[in-house]
């Protein structure tokens, strides 16, 4: 019989479609377009211990096949989230993943302790943030820092499965996946945005106020597929794939490469119904082929 449900770290999703952090607000924004309970899960906007206004504009730049963003983690802070959005989402029949970010290890620990008592089902670590106490290098760059922050959050948040979100801007993403697993991560998600820049040839200046930003959209999909496959062959914990997904066939490709679920991100901007449409198309495909979607995971056949 056909089956669209997936299980990640003991959490059951009605389908493998999750909305990516930073592209779906806190769910209620898109709930005005369609019933968000049609999705498998929602990953919240990145939360910090204190409210953040983000970077000055311009902080979005279009690029061929995608976009660059330098929003800077604008968010109301974890306390405001817990007072309103956490309660709102708790009433909805959808898996909720709280995305957390910080500028120091202490920040991650503090916010993890708060999320541990929330209604969220899981936690996703944004480790692409600069570590202000170690010269600004992102937590997710070195394997040892990936393991350290994952281990600290697992200890501070024992009630929730922890997903470590991996940056592609590293020497070897498989090594970082292993470090996340060694740190106790229950799952990993990848890829976060690729570092990029957009330039105005007339002014000879970067378009983004912050000079550079994170590249996302369909143009990054080939990179994401390769990195999901690399990580699938490196770790035993579940993988959530993301990067340029705009159709149900993209979902199938990510699952064949080893992902058990996916996150839809930039596509939510170009089509606010995008994640829901992908979920519906995927359901139709699974029913038409009378299949269990889980049977696809990691079935890539390499050329000899």
mmCIF file of C-alpha atoms in Angstrom:
data_model
loop_
_atom_site.group_PDB
_atom_site.id
_atom_site.type_symbol
_atom_site.label_atom_id
_atom_site.label_comp_id
_atom_site.label_asym_id
_atom_site.label_seq_id
_atom_site.Cartn_x
_atom_site.Cartn_y
_atom_site.Cartn_z
ATOM 1 C CA UNK A 1 0.000 0.000 0.000
ATOM 2 C CA UNK A 2 1.151 3.562 -0.677
ATOM 3 C CA UNK A 3 2.726 5.467 2.213
ATOM 4 C CA UNK A 4 3.885 9.083 2.411
ATOM 5 C CA UNK A 5 4.747 9.196 6.128
ATOM 6 C CA UNK A 6 8.370 9.471 7.206
ATOM 7 C CA UNK A 7 10.010 9.172 10.606
ATOM 8 C CA UNK A 8 13.004 11.193 11.683
ATOM 9 C CA UNK A 9 14.537 10.575 15.092
ATOM 10 C CA UNK A 10 11.255 9.189 16.398
ATOM 11 C CA UNK A 11 9.151 12.078 15.096
ATOM 12 C CA UNK A 12 6.523 11.135 12.494
ATOM 13 C CA UNK A 13 5.775 13.472 9.594
ATOM 14 C CA UNK A 14 2.597 12.963 7.548
ATOM 15 C CA UNK A 15 4.697 13.676 4.445
ATOM 16 C CA UNK A 16 8.379 14.542 3.876
ATOM 17 C CA UNK A 17 7.775 18.210 2.965
ATOM 18 C CA UNK A 18 9.115 20.709 5.510
ATOM 19 C CA UNK A 19 9.447 24.449 4.983
ATOM 20 C CA UNK A 20 12.972 25.800 5.413
ATOM 21 C CA UNK A 21 13.956 28.271 8.090
ATOM 22 C CA UNK A 22 13.877 31.914 7.060
ATOM 23 C CA UNK A 23 11.446 31.342 4.192
ATOM 24 C CA UNK A 24 8.186 30.646 6.010
ATOM 25 C CA UNK A 25 8.143 33.014 8.983
ATOM 26 C CA UNK A 26 6.528 31.224 11.901
ATOM 27 C CA UNK A 27 3.853 29.492 9.855
ATOM 28 C CA UNK A 28 0.949 31.825 10.477
ATOM 29 C CA UNK A 29 2.084 34.123 7.642
ATOM 30 C CA UNK A 30 1.456 31.363 5.086
ATOM 31 C CA UNK A 31 -1.561 30.003 6.936
ATOM 32 C CA UNK A 32 -3.461 32.852 5.268
ATOM 33 C CA UNK A 33 -2.736 31.287 1.871
ATOM 34 C CA UNK A 34 -3.486 27.648 2.686
ATOM 35 C CA UNK A 35 -3.885 25.257 5.573
ATOM 36 C CA UNK A 36 -0.330 24.669 6.804
ATOM 37 C CA UNK A 37 -1.458 21.320 8.228
ATOM 38 C CA UNK A 38 -1.141 19.962 4.692
ATOM 39 C CA UNK A 39 2.620 20.059 5.187
ATOM 40 C CA UNK A 40 4.769 17.529 6.965
ATOM 41 C CA UNK A 41 6.617 20.100 9.020
ATOM 42 C CA UNK A 42 7.518 23.750 9.517
ATOM 43 C CA UNK A 43 10.957 25.015 10.432
ATOM 44 C CA UNK A 44 10.711 28.389 12.143
ATOM 45 C CA UNK A 45 12.660 31.495 11.333
ATOM 46 C CA UNK A 46 16.038 31.474 13.067
ATOM 47 C CA UNK A 47 15.663 32.397 16.733
ATOM 48 C CA UNK A 48 18.248 34.225 18.815
ATOM 49 C CA UNK A 49 18.398 34.804 22.551
ATOM 50 C CA UNK A 50 17.618 38.515 22.073
ATOM 51 C CA UNK A 51 15.578 40.256 19.343
ATOM 52 C CA UNK A 52 17.516 41.187 16.183
ATOM 53 C CA UNK A 53 16.696 43.808 13.564
ATOM 54 C CA UNK A 54 18.938 42.163 11.006
ATOM 55 C CA UNK A 55 21.151 43.876 8.437
ATOM 56 C CA UNK A 56 20.356 47.206 6.751
ATOM 57 C CA UNK A 57 18.888 47.042 3.236
ATOM 58 C CA UNK A 58 19.454 46.149 0.518
ATOM 59 C CA UNK A 59 19.624 42.617 1.863
ATOM 60 C CA UNK A 60 18.074 40.634 -1.000
ATOM 61 C CA UNK A 61 19.534 40.384 -4.497
ATOM 62 C CA UNK A 62 18.180 38.329 -7.372
ATOM 63 C CA UNK A 63 20.553 36.159 -9.359
ATOM 64 C CA UNK A 64 20.133 33.852 -12.341
ATOM 65 C CA UNK A 65 18.424 30.734 -11.021
ATOM 66 C CA UNK A 66 18.281 31.937 -7.448
ATOM 67 C CA UNK A 67 18.808 34.721 -4.970
ATOM 68 C CA UNK A 68 21.255 36.081 -2.440
ATOM 69 C CA UNK A 69 20.158 37.092 1.025
ATOM 70 C CA UNK A 70 21.843 38.915 3.835
ATOM 71 C CA UNK A 71 18.836 39.395 6.107
ATOM 72 C CA UNK A 72 20.941 38.908 9.207
ATOM 73 C CA UNK A 73 18.602 36.696 11.266
ATOM 74 C CA UNK A 74 15.967 39.359 11.904
ATOM 75 C CA UNK A 75 13.646 37.861 14.526
ATOM 76 C CA UNK A 76 11.687 38.842 17.656
ATOM 77 C CA UNK A 77 13.844 36.762 19.990
ATOM 78 C CA UNK A 78 13.090 33.432 21.625
ATOM 79 C CA UNK A 79 11.019 34.841 24.507
ATOM 80 C CA UNK A 80 8.603 36.602 22.153
ATOM 81 C CA UNK A 81 8.363 33.428 20.084
ATOM 82 C CA UNK A 82 7.473 31.375 23.141
ATOM 83 C CA UNK A 83 4.776 33.872 24.156
ATOM 84 C CA UNK A 84 2.959 33.839 20.814
ATOM 85 C CA UNK A 85 4.082 31.726 17.866
ATOM 86 C CA UNK A 86 4.941 28.652 19.923
ATOM 87 C CA UNK A 87 1.402 28.581 21.294
ATOM 88 C CA UNK A 88 -0.120 29.203 17.870
ATOM 89 C CA UNK A 89 1.816 26.366 16.237
ATOM 90 C CA UNK A 90 1.057 23.983 19.109
ATOM 91 C CA UNK A 91 -2.588 24.044 18.029
ATOM 92 C CA UNK A 92 -1.781 22.993 14.479
ATOM 93 C CA UNK A 93 -1.403 19.400 13.308
ATOM 94 C CA UNK A 94 2.069 19.811 11.839
ATOM 95 C CA UNK A 95 5.559 18.990 13.088
ATOM 96 C CA UNK A 96 7.309 22.120 14.384
ATOM 97 C CA UNK A 97 11.087 22.490 14.217
ATOM 98 C CA UNK A 98 12.552 25.444 16.100
ATOM 99 C CA UNK A 99 15.615 26.824 14.317
ATOM 100 C CA UNK A 100 18.104 28.375 16.736
ATOM 101 C CA UNK A 101 21.153 30.551 16.190
ATOM 102 C CA UNK A 102 23.791 32.263 18.300
ATOM 103 C CA UNK A 103 27.008 34.236 18.299
ATOM 104 C CA UNK A 104 28.607 32.235 21.111
ATOM 105 C CA UNK A 105 28.362 28.768 22.596
ATOM 106 C CA UNK A 106 26.658 30.308 25.619
ATOM 107 C CA UNK A 107 23.953 31.759 23.343
ATOM 108 C CA UNK A 108 23.177 28.331 21.905
ATOM 109 C CA UNK A 109 22.991 26.785 25.363
ATOM 110 C CA UNK A 110 20.700 29.522 26.698
ATOM 111 C CA UNK A 111 18.260 29.343 23.806
ATOM 112 C CA UNK A 112 18.310 25.527 23.794
ATOM 113 C CA UNK A 113 17.291 25.497 27.462
ATOM 114 C CA UNK A 114 14.302 27.686 26.632
ATOM 115 C CA UNK A 115 13.261 25.652 23.589
ATOM 116 C CA UNK A 116 13.549 22.485 25.667
ATOM 117 C CA UNK A 117 10.408 23.601 27.543
ATOM 118 C CA UNK A 118 8.551 24.729 24.398
ATOM 119 C CA UNK A 119 5.935 22.948 22.311
ATOM 120 C CA UNK A 120 8.340 22.477 19.405
ATOM 121 C CA UNK A 121 8.844 18.881 18.309
ATOM 122 C CA UNK A 122 12.479 19.250 17.242
ATOM 123 C CA UNK A 123 15.371 21.720 17.192
ATOM 124 C CA UNK A 124 17.479 22.686 14.179
ATOM 125 C CA UNK A 125 20.881 24.271 14.807
ATOM 126 C CA UNK A 126 21.960 27.063 12.482
ATOM 127 C CA UNK A 127 25.721 26.725 12.837
ATOM 128 C CA UNK A 128 26.545 29.026 9.917
ATOM 129 C CA UNK A 129 26.582 31.898 12.422
ATOM 130 C CA UNK A 130 29.893 33.676 13.158
ATOM 131 C CA UNK A 131 31.433 32.825 16.529
ATOM 132 C CA UNK A 132 32.272 36.249 17.954
ATOM 133 C CA UNK A 133 34.482 34.726 20.656
ATOM 134 C CA UNK A 134 36.700 32.938 18.147
ATOM 135 C CA UNK A 135 37.445 35.596 15.565
ATOM 136 C CA UNK A 136 34.162 35.466 13.685
ATOM 137 C CA UNK A 137 34.673 32.064 12.088
ATOM 138 C CA UNK A 138 31.345 30.281 11.645
ATOM 139 C CA UNK A 139 30.571 27.453 14.085
ATOM 140 C CA UNK A 140 29.915 25.159 11.157
ATOM 141 C CA UNK A 141 33.277 25.509 9.423
ATOM 142 C CA UNK A 142 35.508 23.229 11.499
ATOM 143 C CA UNK A 143 34.497 19.667 12.432
ATOM 144 C CA UNK A 144 35.585 20.164 16.049
ATOM 145 C CA UNK A 145 33.342 23.220 16.508
ATOM 146 C CA UNK A 146 30.427 21.379 14.869
ATOM 147 C CA UNK A 147 30.808 18.598 17.409
ATOM 148 C CA UNK A 148 31.231 21.009 20.313
ATOM 149 C CA UNK A 149 28.107 23.082 19.662
ATOM 150 C CA UNK A 150 26.006 20.010 18.871
ATOM 151 C CA UNK A 151 27.063 18.307 22.088
ATOM 152 C CA UNK A 152 26.339 21.439 24.144
ATOM 153 C CA UNK A 153 22.837 21.844 22.686
ATOM 154 C CA UNK A 154 22.021 18.156 23.150
ATOM 155 C CA UNK A 155 22.889 18.484 26.825
ATOM 156 C CA UNK A 156 20.879 21.710 27.225
ATOM 157 C CA UNK A 157 17.868 20.386 25.296
ATOM 158 C CA UNK A 158 17.387 16.724 26.227
ATOM 159 C CA UNK A 159 13.628 16.693 25.509
ATOM 160 C CA UNK A 160 13.886 17.419 21.776
ATOM 161 C CA UNK A 161 15.639 15.637 18.910
ATOM 162 C CA UNK A 162 18.410 17.872 17.579
ATOM 163 C CA UNK A 163 19.054 18.458 13.869
ATOM 164 C CA UNK A 164 22.405 20.031 12.992
ATOM 165 C CA UNK A 165 22.151 22.125 9.821
ATOM 166 C CA UNK A 166 25.376 21.895 7.850
ATOM 167 C CA UNK A 167 27.054 24.644 5.859
ATOM 168 C CA UNK A 168 28.359 23.827 2.369
ATOM 169 C CA UNK A 169 31.135 26.401 2.777
ATOM 170 C CA UNK A 170 33.582 23.869 4.229
ATOM 171 C CA UNK A 171 36.503 21.691 3.197
ATOM 172 C CA UNK A 172 34.593 18.393 3.483
ATOM 173 C CA UNK A 173 30.941 18.327 4.461
ATOM 174 C CA UNK A 174 31.061 14.584 5.166
ATOM 175 C CA UNK A 175 33.629 15.207 7.912
ATOM 176 C CA UNK A 176 31.322 17.806 9.467
ATOM 177 C CA UNK A 177 28.419 15.370 9.242
ATOM 178 C CA UNK A 178 30.482 12.820 11.155
ATOM 179 C CA UNK A 179 31.270 15.449 13.775
ATOM 180 C CA UNK A 180 27.589 16.310 14.179
ATOM 181 C CA UNK A 181 26.853 12.609 14.658
ATOM 182 C CA UNK A 182 29.707 12.301 17.170
ATOM 183 C CA UNK A 183 28.269 15.295 19.039
ATOM 184 C CA UNK A 184 24.969 13.476 19.461
ATOM 185 C CA UNK A 185 22.901 14.978 16.638
ATOM 186 C CA UNK A 186 19.739 12.982 16.001
ATOM 187 C CA UNK A 187 19.703 14.112 12.352
ATOM 188 C CA UNK A 188 21.414 16.527 9.993
ATOM 189 C CA UNK A 189 19.994 18.919 7.421
ATOM 190 C CA UNK A 190 21.875 20.241 4.400
ATOM 191 C CA UNK A 191 22.715 22.380 2.682
ATOM 192 C CA UNK A 192 22.570 25.854 4.128
ATOM 193 C CA UNK A 193 23.258 28.691 1.678
ATOM 194 C CA UNK A 194 26.436 29.015 -0.377
ATOM 195 C CA UNK A 195 28.518 32.162 0.077
ATOM 196 C CA UNK A 196 28.096 34.565 -2.827
ATOM 197 C CA UNK A 197 28.170 38.154 -4.016
ATOM 198 C CA UNK A 198 26.169 40.338 -6.408
ATOM 199 C CA UNK A 199 27.815 43.393 -8.011
ATOM 200 C CA UNK A 200 26.426 46.547 -9.631
ATOM 201 C CA UNK A 201 28.699 47.184 -12.597
ATOM 202 C CA UNK A 202 27.654 50.848 -12.798
ATOM 203 C CA UNK A 203 28.623 51.721 -9.237
ATOM 204 C CA UNK A 204 31.281 48.991 -8.973
ATOM 205 C CA UNK A 205 29.878 48.142 -5.558
ATOM 206 C CA UNK A 206 28.245 45.053 -4.082
ATOM 207 C CA UNK A 207 24.450 45.180 -4.307
ATOM 208 C CA UNK A 208 23.988 43.885 -0.768
ATOM 209 C CA UNK A 209 24.718 46.370 2.018
ATOM 210 C CA UNK A 210 26.602 43.599 3.824
ATOM 211 C CA UNK A 211 28.700 43.040 0.653
ATOM 212 C CA UNK A 212 28.064 39.290 0.476
ATOM 213 C CA UNK A 213 25.264 36.903 1.302
ATOM 214 C CA UNK A 214 23.896 33.381 1.094
ATOM 215 C CA UNK A 215 23.034 31.937 -2.299
ATOM 216 C CA UNK A 216 19.915 29.759 -2.583
ATOM 217 C CA UNK A 217 17.422 28.607 -5.200
ATOM 218 C CA UNK A 218 17.427 26.102 -8.088
ATOM 219 C CA UNK A 219 21.019 26.966 -9.041
ATOM 220 C CA UNK A 220 22.378 25.295 -5.880
ATOM 221 C CA UNK A 221 20.504 22.000 -6.303
ATOM 222 C CA UNK A 222 23.329 20.026 -7.997
ATOM 223 C CA UNK A 223 25.682 20.975 -5.155
ATOM 224 C CA UNK A 224 23.090 20.002 -2.555
ATOM 225 C CA UNK A 225 22.396 16.606 -4.153
ATOM 226 C CA UNK A 226 26.102 15.732 -4.207
ATOM 227 C CA UNK A 227 26.574 16.766 -0.589
ATOM 228 C CA UNK A 228 23.508 14.807 0.580
ATOM 229 C CA UNK A 229 24.920 11.720 -1.147
ATOM 230 C CA UNK A 230 28.351 12.284 0.427
ATOM 231 C CA UNK A 231 26.813 12.556 3.894
ATOM 232 C CA UNK A 232 24.525 9.572 3.380
ATOM 233 C CA UNK A 233 27.622 7.464 2.855
ATOM 234 C CA UNK A 234 29.347 8.950 5.896
ATOM 235 C CA UNK A 235 26.779 8.797 8.730
ATOM 236 C CA UNK A 236 23.966 6.615 10.009
ATOM 237 C CA UNK A 237 21.670 9.362 11.327
ATOM 238 C CA UNK A 238 18.761 10.636 9.162
ATOM 239 C CA UNK A 239 19.340 13.365 6.604
ATOM 240 C CA UNK A 240 16.981 16.198 5.645
ATOM 241 C CA UNK A 241 17.914 17.558 2.215
ATOM 242 C CA UNK A 242 17.422 21.086 0.941
ATOM 243 C CA UNK A 243 18.684 23.334 -1.786
ATOM 244 C CA UNK A 244 16.717 24.470 -4.825
ATOM 245 C CA UNK A 245 13.654 22.247 -4.515
ATOM 246 C CA UNK A 246 10.776 23.423 -6.713
ATOM 247 C CA UNK A 247 8.943 20.212 -7.679
ATOM 248 C CA UNK A 248 8.052 16.736 -6.484
ATOM 249 C CA UNK A 249 10.668 15.270 -8.832
ATOM 250 C CA UNK A 250 13.307 17.295 -6.985
ATOM 251 C CA UNK A 251 12.089 15.650 -3.776
ATOM 252 C CA UNK A 252 12.439 12.212 -5.343
ATOM 253 C CA UNK A 253 16.001 13.008 -6.404
ATOM 254 C CA UNK A 254 16.988 14.133 -2.907
ATOM 255 C CA UNK A 255 15.502 10.994 -1.374
ATOM 256 C CA UNK A 256 17.270 8.758 -3.892
ATOM 257 C CA UNK A 257 20.521 10.471 -2.830
ATOM 258 C CA UNK A 258 19.816 9.652 0.818
ATOM 259 C CA UNK A 259 17.458 12.233 2.307
ATOM 260 C CA UNK A 260 14.500 10.961 4.353
ATOM 261 C CA UNK A 261 12.735 14.334 4.144
ATOM 262 C CA UNK A 262 13.324 17.692 2.473
ATOM 263 C CA UNK A 263 12.991 21.380 3.218
ATOM 264 C CA UNK A 264 11.514 23.763 0.656
ATOM 265 C CA UNK A 265 12.946 27.270 0.932
ATOM 266 C CA UNK A 266 13.389 29.917 -1.755
ATOM 267 C CA UNK A 267 10.493 28.494 -3.773
ATOM 268 C CA UNK A 268 8.136 29.821 -1.080
ATOM 269 C CA UNK A 269 9.058 33.337 -2.210
ATOM 270 C CA UNK A 270 8.298 32.815 -5.888
ATOM 271 C CA UNK A 271 5.200 30.711 -5.211
ATOM 272 C CA UNK A 272 3.571 31.057 -1.773
ATOM 273 C CA UNK A 273 1.656 27.829 -2.445
ATOM 274 C CA UNK A 274 4.823 26.038 -3.527
ATOM 275 C CA UNK A 275 5.431 23.720 -0.567
ATOM 276 C CA UNK A 276 1.784 22.660 -0.479
ATOM 277 C CA UNK A 277 1.741 22.032 -4.243
ATOM 278 C CA UNK A 278 4.850 19.864 -3.992
ATOM 279 C CA UNK A 279 3.257 17.858 -1.166
ATOM 280 C CA UNK A 280 0.118 17.279 -3.252
ATOM 281 C CA UNK A 281 2.070 16.290 -6.359
ATOM 282 C CA UNK A 282 4.229 13.925 -4.310
ATOM 283 C CA UNK A 283 1.144 12.316 -2.794
ATOM 284 C CA UNK A 284 -0.338 11.762 -6.257
ATOM 285 C CA UNK A 285 2.905 10.185 -7.471
ATOM 286 C CA UNK A 286 3.134 7.832 -4.496
ATOM 287 C CA UNK A 287 -0.486 6.739 -4.869
ATOM 288 C CA UNK A 288 -0.186 6.287 -8.628
ATOM 289 C CA UNK A 289 2.823 4.029 -8.131
ATOM 290 C CA UNK A 290 1.436 2.342 -4.999
ATOM 291 C CA UNK A 291 4.749 2.809 -3.213
ATOM 292 C CA UNK A 292 6.243 3.565 0.179
ATOM 293 C CA UNK A 293 8.200 6.800 -0.194
ATOM 294 C CA UNK A 294 10.774 5.497 2.312
ATOM 295 C CA UNK A 295 11.844 2.785 -0.123
ATOM 296 C CA UNK A 296 13.524 5.442 -2.258
ATOM 297 C CA UNK A 297 16.019 6.600 0.379
ATOM 298 C CA UNK A 298 19.623 6.033 -0.660
ATOM 299 C CA UNK A 299 18.843 3.975 -3.770
ATOM 300 C CA UNK A 300 21.127 5.913 -6.119
ATOM 301 C CA UNK A 301 22.787 3.620 -8.679
ATOM 302 C CA UNK A 302 26.203 4.949 -9.652
ATOM 303 C CA UNK A 303 27.570 4.511 -13.165
ATOM 304 C CA UNK A 304 30.368 1.985 -13.404
#
